[in-house]
mmCIF file of C-alpha atoms in Angstrom:
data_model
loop_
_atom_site.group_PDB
_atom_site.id
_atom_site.type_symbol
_atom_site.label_atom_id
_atom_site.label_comp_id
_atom_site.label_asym_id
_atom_site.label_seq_id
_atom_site.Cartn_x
_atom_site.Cartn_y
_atom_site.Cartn_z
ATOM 1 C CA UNK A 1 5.878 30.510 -26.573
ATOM 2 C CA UNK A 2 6.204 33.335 -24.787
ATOM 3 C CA UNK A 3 9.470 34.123 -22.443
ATOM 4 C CA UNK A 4 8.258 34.213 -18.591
ATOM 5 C CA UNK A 5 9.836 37.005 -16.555
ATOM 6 C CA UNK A 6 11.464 36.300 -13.462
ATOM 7 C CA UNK A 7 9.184 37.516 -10.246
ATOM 8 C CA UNK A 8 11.307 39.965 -8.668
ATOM 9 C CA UNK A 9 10.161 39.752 -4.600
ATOM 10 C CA UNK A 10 8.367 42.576 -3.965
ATOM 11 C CA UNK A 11 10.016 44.466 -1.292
ATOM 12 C CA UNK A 12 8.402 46.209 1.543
ATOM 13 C CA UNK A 13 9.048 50.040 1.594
ATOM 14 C CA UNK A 14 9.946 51.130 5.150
ATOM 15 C CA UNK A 15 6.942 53.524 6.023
ATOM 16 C CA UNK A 16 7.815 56.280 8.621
ATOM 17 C CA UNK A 17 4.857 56.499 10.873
ATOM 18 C CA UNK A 18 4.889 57.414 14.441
ATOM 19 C CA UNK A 19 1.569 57.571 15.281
ATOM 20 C CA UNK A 20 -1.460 54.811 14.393
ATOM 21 C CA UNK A 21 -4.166 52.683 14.722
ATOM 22 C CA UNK A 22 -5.017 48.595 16.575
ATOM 23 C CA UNK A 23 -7.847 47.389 15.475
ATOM 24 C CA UNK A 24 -8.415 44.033 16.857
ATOM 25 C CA UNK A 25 -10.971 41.521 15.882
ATOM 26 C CA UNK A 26 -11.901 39.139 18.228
ATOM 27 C CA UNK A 27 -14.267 36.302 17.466
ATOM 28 C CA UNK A 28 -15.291 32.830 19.268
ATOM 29 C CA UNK A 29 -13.285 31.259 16.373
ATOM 30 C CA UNK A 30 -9.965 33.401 15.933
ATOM 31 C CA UNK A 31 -7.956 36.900 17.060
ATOM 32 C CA UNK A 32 -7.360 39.079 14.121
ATOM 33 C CA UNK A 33 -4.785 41.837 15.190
ATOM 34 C CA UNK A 34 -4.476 44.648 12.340
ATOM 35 C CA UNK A 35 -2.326 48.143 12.876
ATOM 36 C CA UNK A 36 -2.667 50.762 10.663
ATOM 37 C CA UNK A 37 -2.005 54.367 10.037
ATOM 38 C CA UNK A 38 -4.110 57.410 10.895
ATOM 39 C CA UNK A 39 -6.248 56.897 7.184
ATOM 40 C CA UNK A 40 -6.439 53.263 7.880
ATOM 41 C CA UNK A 41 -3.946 51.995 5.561
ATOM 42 C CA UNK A 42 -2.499 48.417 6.989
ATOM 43 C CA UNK A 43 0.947 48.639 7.983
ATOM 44 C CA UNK A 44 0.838 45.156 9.821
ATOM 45 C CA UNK A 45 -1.447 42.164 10.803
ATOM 46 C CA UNK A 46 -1.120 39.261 12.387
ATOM 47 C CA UNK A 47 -3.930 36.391 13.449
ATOM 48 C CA UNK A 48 -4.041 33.216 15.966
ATOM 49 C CA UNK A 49 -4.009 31.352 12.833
ATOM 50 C CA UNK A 50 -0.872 33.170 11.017
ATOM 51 C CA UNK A 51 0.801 32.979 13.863
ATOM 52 C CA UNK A 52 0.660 28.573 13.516
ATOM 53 C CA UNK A 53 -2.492 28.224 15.738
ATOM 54 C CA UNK A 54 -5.159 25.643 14.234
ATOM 55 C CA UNK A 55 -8.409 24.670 15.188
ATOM 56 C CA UNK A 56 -9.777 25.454 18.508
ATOM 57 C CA UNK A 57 -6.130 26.778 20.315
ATOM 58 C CA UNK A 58 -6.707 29.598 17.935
ATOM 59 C CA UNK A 59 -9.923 31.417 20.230
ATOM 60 C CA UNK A 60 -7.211 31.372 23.362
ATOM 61 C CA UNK A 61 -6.085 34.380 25.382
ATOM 62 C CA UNK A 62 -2.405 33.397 24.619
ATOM 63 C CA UNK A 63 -3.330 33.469 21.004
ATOM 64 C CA UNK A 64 -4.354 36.361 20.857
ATOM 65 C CA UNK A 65 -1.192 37.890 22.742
ATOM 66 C CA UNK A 66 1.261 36.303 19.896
ATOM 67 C CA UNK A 67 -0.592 37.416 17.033
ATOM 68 C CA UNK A 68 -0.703 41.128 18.834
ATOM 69 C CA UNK A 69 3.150 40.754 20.160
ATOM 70 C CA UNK A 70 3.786 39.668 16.282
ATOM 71 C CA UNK A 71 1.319 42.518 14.291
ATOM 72 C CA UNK A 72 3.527 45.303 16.897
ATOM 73 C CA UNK A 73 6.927 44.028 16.007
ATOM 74 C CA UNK A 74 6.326 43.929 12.503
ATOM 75 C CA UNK A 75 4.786 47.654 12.835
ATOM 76 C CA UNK A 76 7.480 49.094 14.906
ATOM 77 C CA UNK A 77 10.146 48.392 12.553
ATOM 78 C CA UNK A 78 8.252 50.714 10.480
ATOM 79 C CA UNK A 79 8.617 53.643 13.216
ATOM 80 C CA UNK A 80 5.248 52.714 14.720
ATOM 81 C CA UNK A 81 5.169 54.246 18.562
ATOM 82 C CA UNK A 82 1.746 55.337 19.843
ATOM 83 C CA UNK A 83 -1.604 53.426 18.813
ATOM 84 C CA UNK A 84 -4.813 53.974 19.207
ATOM 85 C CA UNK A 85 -6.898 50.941 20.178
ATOM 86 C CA UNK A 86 -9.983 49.815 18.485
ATOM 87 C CA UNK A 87 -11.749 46.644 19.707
ATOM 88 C CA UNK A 88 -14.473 44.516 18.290
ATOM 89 C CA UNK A 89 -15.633 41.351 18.976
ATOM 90 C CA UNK A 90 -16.681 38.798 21.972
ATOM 91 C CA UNK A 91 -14.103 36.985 21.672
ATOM 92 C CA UNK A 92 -11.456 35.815 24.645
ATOM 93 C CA UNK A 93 -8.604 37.497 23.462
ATOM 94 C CA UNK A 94 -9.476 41.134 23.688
ATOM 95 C CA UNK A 95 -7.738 42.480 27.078
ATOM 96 C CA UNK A 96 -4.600 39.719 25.856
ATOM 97 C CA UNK A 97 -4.086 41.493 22.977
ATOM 98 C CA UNK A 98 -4.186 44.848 24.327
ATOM 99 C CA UNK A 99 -1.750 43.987 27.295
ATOM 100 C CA UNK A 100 0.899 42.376 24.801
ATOM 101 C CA UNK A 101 0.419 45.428 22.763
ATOM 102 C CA UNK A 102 1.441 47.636 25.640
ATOM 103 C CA UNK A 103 4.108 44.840 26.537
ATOM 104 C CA UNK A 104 6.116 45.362 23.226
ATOM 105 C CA UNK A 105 6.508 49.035 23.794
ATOM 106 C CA UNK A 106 3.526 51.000 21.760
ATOM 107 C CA UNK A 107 1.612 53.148 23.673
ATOM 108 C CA UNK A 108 -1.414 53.229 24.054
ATOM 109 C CA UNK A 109 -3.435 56.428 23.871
ATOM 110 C CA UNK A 110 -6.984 55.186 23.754
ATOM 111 C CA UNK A 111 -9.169 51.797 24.107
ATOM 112 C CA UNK A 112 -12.100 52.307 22.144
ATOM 113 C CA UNK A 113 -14.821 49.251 22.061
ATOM 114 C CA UNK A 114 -16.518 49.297 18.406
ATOM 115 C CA UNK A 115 -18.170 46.255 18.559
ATOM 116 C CA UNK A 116 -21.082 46.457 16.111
ATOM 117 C CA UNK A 117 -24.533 46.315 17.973
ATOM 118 C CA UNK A 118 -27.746 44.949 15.933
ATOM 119 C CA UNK A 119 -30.958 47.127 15.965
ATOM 120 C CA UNK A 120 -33.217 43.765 15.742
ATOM 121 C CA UNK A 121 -31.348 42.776 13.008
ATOM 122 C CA UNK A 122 -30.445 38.894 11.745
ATOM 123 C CA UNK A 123 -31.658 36.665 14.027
ATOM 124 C CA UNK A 124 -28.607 35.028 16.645
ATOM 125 C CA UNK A 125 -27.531 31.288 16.677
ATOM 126 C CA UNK A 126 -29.301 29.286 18.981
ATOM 127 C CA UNK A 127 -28.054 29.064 22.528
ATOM 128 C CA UNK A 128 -25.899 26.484 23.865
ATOM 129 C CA UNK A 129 -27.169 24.040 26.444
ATOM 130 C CA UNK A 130 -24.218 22.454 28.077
#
C-alpha cells in the first residue's frame, strides 16, 4: 500500500497589485463579482451564492452588494486600489455592485457595459405573461 502524503494547505501568495479589473456578471439567477489584474488573472471573486444566498434571494440588489463588498475586501488585502469596471448582464444587481465597490474604498476609474449583444443569433426564451 502506498504511504499517503499529508496535504499541506496551499497558501495564498500576497500579490502586489495596485491597479485592476471588476468584472461583474449579472444574471436573472445570480451576481458573479470577479476582480482581476490588468492581464485578467483572478485575484478575487465572490457570488450571491458564495456569499450564503440560495435560491431566489440570490438575483437581489443586496446580493449583489455582499458578494461585491466581499470580492473587494478579499482583493484589497492584496494591494488592490483602483479598478476598472466591466459589466455584463441584465441582471438587478449591476449599479449595487458597483456602489458597494466604490463603498469599500477602490476607485473606480471607468464603468464599461460589455454585455454581449446577439446578431440574430439563438432564439430568446419565451416571454412572461404575468
Amino acid at each position: 500500500m502506498a504511504n499517503p502524503k499529508a496535504k499541506k494547505p496551499r497558501r495564498r501568495e500576497k500579490k502586489n497589485i495596485a491597479h485592476g479589473q471588476a468584472h461583474i456578471k449579472s444574471t436573472f439567477n445570480n451576481t458573479i463579482v470577479t476582480i482581476t489584474d490588468l492581464d485578467g488573472n483572478t485575484i478575487s471573486w465572490a457570488s450571491a451564492g458564495n456569499v450564503g444566498f440560495k435560491g431566489s434571494r440570490k438575483s437581489t440588489p443586496f446580493a449583489a452588494q455582499l458578494a461585491a463588498e466581499a470580492a473587494a475586501r478579499r482583493a484589497q488585502e492584496h494591494g488592490l486600489t483602483k479598478v476598472d469596471v466591466f459589466v455584463k448582464g441584465p441582471g438587478s444587481g449591476r449599479e449595487t455592485a458597483i456602489r458597494s465597490l466604490a463603498a469599500t474604498g477602490l476607485e473606480i476609474l471607468g464603468i464599461q457595459d460589455v454585455t454581449p449583444v446577439p446578431h440574430n443569433g439563438c432564439r430568446p426564451r419565451k416571454r412572461r405573461r404575468v
